[in-house]
Amino acid sequence: MTLSVLICDDSALARKQVKKSFPENWNVDVRLASNGLEAINMMREKIADVLFLDLTMPELDGISVLELLKLKKLANYVIVISADIQPEMQKRVTELGALAFIQKPVNSEKLSQILEEYGLL
Amino acid sequence: MHSLVVESLNTGVILVDADYNLVYFNHFMQSHPALKSPDILGKNLFSVFPELPKSWMTRKLQSVVMLDSPAFSSWEQRQYLFKMQHTRPITTSNEFMAQNISMLPIKSDKTKNEVDHICITVEDATDVCFYQEKLKLTLAELERSNRTDGLTQIANRRYWEERFNTAFLSAVRYNEELSLILFDLDKFKIINDKFGHQAGDKVLIESAALIQSMLRQHDVFGRYGGEEFAILLPNTGLRGAYELAERIRVAFENQIVEYKSFNIAATLSLGVVSYHSGIRNYDDMLTRADMALYESKRSGRNKTTVYQAS
Amino acid sequence: MIEITITEEQRDCLQELINVAMGRASDKLARYLETFVHLQVPHIELVSSSELPQAFAETYGDDSVTLLSQGFYGQDGITGETLLIYRADHTKNIANILGYEPDEVSEMEQLTDISSILTTTFLNGLAEQIDNQIAYSAPRVISSSETSIEKHLQDLSFNWELALKVAISYQVTDYEFNCDMVLLIPGVAIENIQQVLDQILEEY
């Protein structure tokens, strides 16, 4: 079965960077969202198995998205990809149920490693 | 070749390791007496230079290493860090070299992305510092002379009016008391004609000094015109202003100004007004003081008149 | 008048670079200052030199603020100035944040020290991403409560017409401290940064 993933970031460049860092032969269906609100709506329709989530966004930021997802039990696999890498932030994100935290710009090796760890490859 | 350049720089260069031990200093720094003794390399920066503000500078140096970014110290905030002689002992008066200091991160090992040394540069800013201080003094002096009457050394009309305007607005806004005394030397023209202008000037100077000595710090005393003066009394009601005016009038009456072999006596006519709700603006208040002063003159001089709202 | 426009792609790309730079800077700051630094999405726009004083006046109005400047110069003609603006009621905590002893440093020195730290950590974060190296001039106090920013800027005649302006606000919640940083890249340097952005965009 083809996995479907959602990349949520307000920056078009960042979305491209995430997509480009996917493992070459990863067979996935990619959807994009440019803010937290869009992402929540899409997750509600259960269109994605894995969510790649930015934190610093207008409208609804990543932390609020995580809080909502946790509340509604909507996502199993959330990987946070953020520029904000303060230890305090990493802690908050993990507490809210994110699987992993990747520093921007995304390192593709690190990403593969995480995907493998959770059996997503 | 590079090291030759660093040696001949007109700027001090010091290199310390991550424990702040001295690794290198250039020729410019040798003028510091602490660097004259042998075997100084390897010693701790703060033991070599006890004049350095240790806890502040340690925190700065920490930031250079931890943040991999430069830190600065300007003579404007701290005149110097290193106690050194400067190169203009004749034409400037600073005791020590004024310094602009940069602390720069150095990564000596290219393979490791770690700051392991700090380069401290010491730039002589004595010239800039000296002339900046001079400029400050000149500007302050200019500012002072801009608002002082040349003859009597009290506020000139422009400055007095500026202060009055501010005081008036604040009295209106915060409903504070504010009073004004306007006064004029009686028959000043006769003094000038009889004893000469120099005598007249001396009367003005001594009168101004006498009255100034009777005022509080916040009162603003200004020369309004030739022999006309004004006193601004913040936080003072009508009664206080009238009492002061009377004290001035009496003191003045008893004052004798000596000029050559002459003993010159003079009197004052005064007008007093206090701010109240009927006064709409600044000019209003001045006009009322003028009217009171005129009343003093008209009714025989050497007199204080209080403006009464009719 | 030089015609400079930035495309949506360029703006997006710059914004992402800045986000990452801010992230790196705040991580370093958080470790150095031992506190959490809150980040907001930066605001990017082109401003003309004639509008700048007015823009500052509108943002800061009658507030008593202190303005500091620090110049920077990188390779490939990427140069500019960062302005840091502090509101008077936020300056009292700085000594605490910096870990200085009380009364050890004057208020102006605290402001120059924190300004330098904020500016250099942020710009270093930007430089790393575009393989640049940036050098800095020492920070200077430009205006304080005695002279308004607007007045100070109006007294200057600029030798540039247009500048790329990036506004970032810093919040240090533990200390109730915040300040604004305005990065200004004027004139020809805008084109230089555009070239860098285009190169990055080509890669993706």
CSV table of N, CA, C and O in Angstrom, one decimal, chain B residues 195-236:
chain,number,residue,atom,x,y,z
B,195,PHE,N,24.2,109.0,35.3
B,195,PHE,CA,25.5,108.4,35.7
B,195,PHE,C,26.2,107.7,34.5
B,195,PHE,O,27.3,107.2,34.6
B,196,GLY,N,25.5,107.6,33.4
B,196,GLY,CA,26.1,107.0,32.2
B,196,GLY,C,25.6,105.5,32.1
B,196,GLY,O,25.2,104.9,33.0
B,197,HIS,N,25.8,104.9,30.9
B,197,HIS,CA,25.3,103.6,30.6
B,197,HIS,C,26.0,102.5,31.4
B,197,HIS,O,25.4,101.5,31.8
B,198,GLN,N,27.3,102.8,31.6
B,198,GLN,CA,28.1,101.8,32.4
B,198,GLN,C,27.5,101.6,33.8
B,198,GLN,O,27.4,100.5,34.4
B,199,ALA,N,27.1,102.8,34.4
B,199,ALA,CA,26.5,102.7,35.7
B,199,ALA,C,25.2,102.0,35.6
B,199,ALA,O,24.9,101.1,36.5
B,200,GLY,N,24.4,102.3,34.6
B,200,GLY,CA,23.1,101.6,34.4
B,200,GLY,C,23.3,100.1,34.3
B,200,GLY,O,22.6,99.3,34.9
B,201,ASP,N,24.4,99.7,33.5
B,201,ASP,CA,24.6,98.2,33.4
B,201,ASP,C,25.0,97.6,34.8
B,201,ASP,O,24.5,96.5,35.1
B,202,LYS,N,25.8,98.4,35.5
B,202,LYS,CA,26.2,97.8,36.8
B,202,LYS,C,24.9,97.7,37.7
B,202,LYS,O,24.8,96.7,38.5
B,203,VAL,N,24.0,98.6,37.7
B,203,VAL,CA,22.8,98.5,38.4
B,203,VAL,C,22.0,97.2,38.0
B,203,VAL,O,21.6,96.4,38.9
B,204,LEU,N,21.9,97.0,36.7
B,204,LEU,CA,21.2,95.8,36.2
B,204,LEU,C,21.9,94.5,36.7
B,204,LEU,O,21.2,93.6,37.2
B,205,ILE,N,23.2,94.5,36.6
B,205,ILE,CA,24.0,93.3,37.0
B,205,ILE,C,23.8,93.0,38.5
B,205,ILE,O,23.4,91.9,38.9
B,206,GLU,N,24.0,94.0,39.3
B,206,GLU,CA,23.9,93.8,40.7
B,206,GLU,C,22.4,93.5,41.2
B,206,GLU,O,22.2,92.7,42.1
B,207,SER,N,21.5,94.1,40.5
B,207,SER,CA,20.1,93.8,40.8
B,207,SER,C,19.7,92.4,40.5
B,207,SER,O,19.1,91.7,41.3
B,208,ALA,N,20.2,92.0,39.3
B,208,ALA,CA,19.9,90.6,38.9
B,208,ALA,C,20.5,89.6,39.9
B,208,ALA,O,19.8,88.6,40.3
B,209,ALA,N,21.7,89.9,40.4
B,209,ALA,CA,22.4,89.0,41.3
B,209,ALA,C,21.6,89.0,42.6
B,209,ALA,O,21.4,87.9,43.3
B,210,LEU,N,21.2,90.1,43.1
B,210,LEU,CA,20.5,90.2,44.4
B,210,LEU,C,19.2,89.4,44.3
B,210,LEU,O,18.9,88.6,45.2
B,211,ILE,N,18.5,89.6,43.2
B,211,ILE,CA,17.2,88.9,43.2
B,211,ILE,C,17.3,87.4,43.0
B,211,ILE,O,16.7,86.6,43.6
B,212,GLN,N,18.3,87.0,42.2
B,212,GLN,CA,18.6,85.6,42.0
B,212,GLN,C,18.8,84.9,43.3
B,212,GLN,O,18.4,83.8,43.5
B,213,SER,N,19.5,85.6,44.2
B,213,SER,CA,19.9,85.0,45.5
B,213,SER,C,18.7,84.8,46.3
B,213,SER,O,18.7,84.1,47.3
B,214,MET,N,17.5,85.4,46.0
B,214,MET,CA,16.3,85.3,46.8
B,214,MET,C,15.4,84.2,46.3
B,214,MET,O,14.4,84.0,46.9
B,215,LEU,N,15.8,83.6,45.2
B,215,LEU,CA,14.9,82.6,44.5
B,215,LEU,C,15.2,81.2,44.9
B,215,LEU,O,16.3,80.9,45.3
B,216,ARG,N,14.2,80.3,44.6
B,216,ARG,CA,14.4,78.9,44.8
B,216,ARG,C,15.0,78.3,43.5
B,216,ARG,O,14.9,78.9,42.5
B,217,GLN,N,15.4,77.1,43.7
B,217,GLN,CA,16.1,76.4,42.5
B,217,GLN,C,15.2,76.3,41.3
B,217,GLN,O,15.7,76.5,40.2
B,218,HIS,N,13.9,76.1,41.5
B,218,HIS,CA,13.0,75.8,40.3
B,218,HIS,C,12.4,77.1,39.7
B,218,HIS,O,11.8,77.0,38.7
B,219,ASP,N,12.6,78.2,40.4
B,219,ASP,CA,12.1,79.5,39.9
B,219,ASP,C,13.0,79.9,38.7
B,219,ASP,O,14.2,79.6,38.6
B,220,VAL,N,12.4,80.4,37.6
B,220,VAL,CA,13.1,80.8,36.5
B,220,VAL,C,13.1,82.3,36.3
B,220,VAL,O,12.1,82.9,36.2
B,221,PHE,N,14.3,82.9,36.4
B,221,PHE,CA,14.4,84.4,36.4
B,221,PHE,C,15.0,84.8,35.1
B,221,PHE,O,16.0,84.3,34.6
B,222,GLY,N,14.3,85.7,34.4
B,222,GLY,CA,14.8,86.1,33.1
B,222,GLY,C,14.8,87.6,32.8
B,222,GLY,O,14.0,88.3,33.5
B,223,ARG,N,15.6,88.0,31.9
B,223,ARG,CA,15.6,89.4,31.6
B,223,ARG,C,14.7,89.5,30.4
B,223,ARG,O,14.9,88.9,29.3
B,224,TYR,N,13.6,90.3,30.6
B,224,TYR,CA,12.6,90.3,29.6
B,224,TYR,C,12.8,91.4,28.5
B,224,TYR,O,12.5,91.2,27.3
B,225,GLY,N,13.3,92.5,28.9
B,225,GLY,CA,13.6,93.6,28.0
B,225,GLY,C,14.7,94.4,28.6
B,225,GLY,O,15.5,93.9,29.4
B,226,GLY,N,14.9,95.6,28.2
B,226,GLY,CA,16.0,96.5,28.7
B,226,GLY,C,16.1,96.4,30.2
B,226,GLY,O,17.0,95.9,30.8
B,227,GLU,N,15.1,97.0,31.0
B,227,GLU,CA,15.2,97.0,32.4
B,227,GLU,C,14.0,96.2,33.0
B,227,GLU,O,13.6,96.4,34.1
B,228,GLU,N,13.4,95.4,32.1
B,228,GLU,CA,12.2,94.6,32.5
B,228,GLU,C,12.6,93.1,32.8
B,228,GLU,O,13.3,92.6,32.0
B,229,PHE,N,12.2,92.6,33.9
B,229,PHE,CA,12.5,91.2,34.3
B,229,PHE,C,11.2,90.4,34.6
B,229,PHE,O,10.2,91.0,34.8
B,230,ALA,N,11.4,89.1,34.5
B,230,ALA,CA,10.3,88.3,34.8
B,230,ALA,C,10.7,87.1,35.7
B,230,ALA,O,11.8,86.6,35.5
B,231,ILE,N,9.9,86.7,36.6
B,231,ILE,CA,10.2,85.5,37.4
B,231,ILE,C,9.0,84.5,37.3
B,231,ILE,O,7.9,84.9,37.5
B,232,LEU,N,9.4,83.3,37.0
B,232,LEU,CA,8.4,82.2,36.8
B,232,LEU,C,8.4,81.4,38.1
B,232,LEU,O,9.5,80.9,38.5
B,233,LEU,N,7.3,81.2,38.8
B,233,LEU,CA,7.3,80.5,40.0
B,233,LEU,C,6.4,79.3,40.0
B,233,LEU,O,5.2,79.4,40.2
B,234,PRO,N,7.0,78.1,39.6
B,234,PRO,CA,6.1,76.9,39.6
B,234,PRO,C,5.7,76.5,41.0
B,234,PRO,O,6.3,76.8,42.0
B,235,ASN,N,4.5,75.8,41.0
B,235,ASN,CA,4.0,75.4,42.3
B,235,ASN,C,3.9,76.5,43.3
B,235,ASN,O,4.1,76.2,44.5
B,236,THR,N,3.5,77.6,42.9
B,236,THR,CA,3.4,78.8,43.9
B,236,THR,C,2.1,79.5,43.6
B,236,THR,O,1.7,79.8,42.5
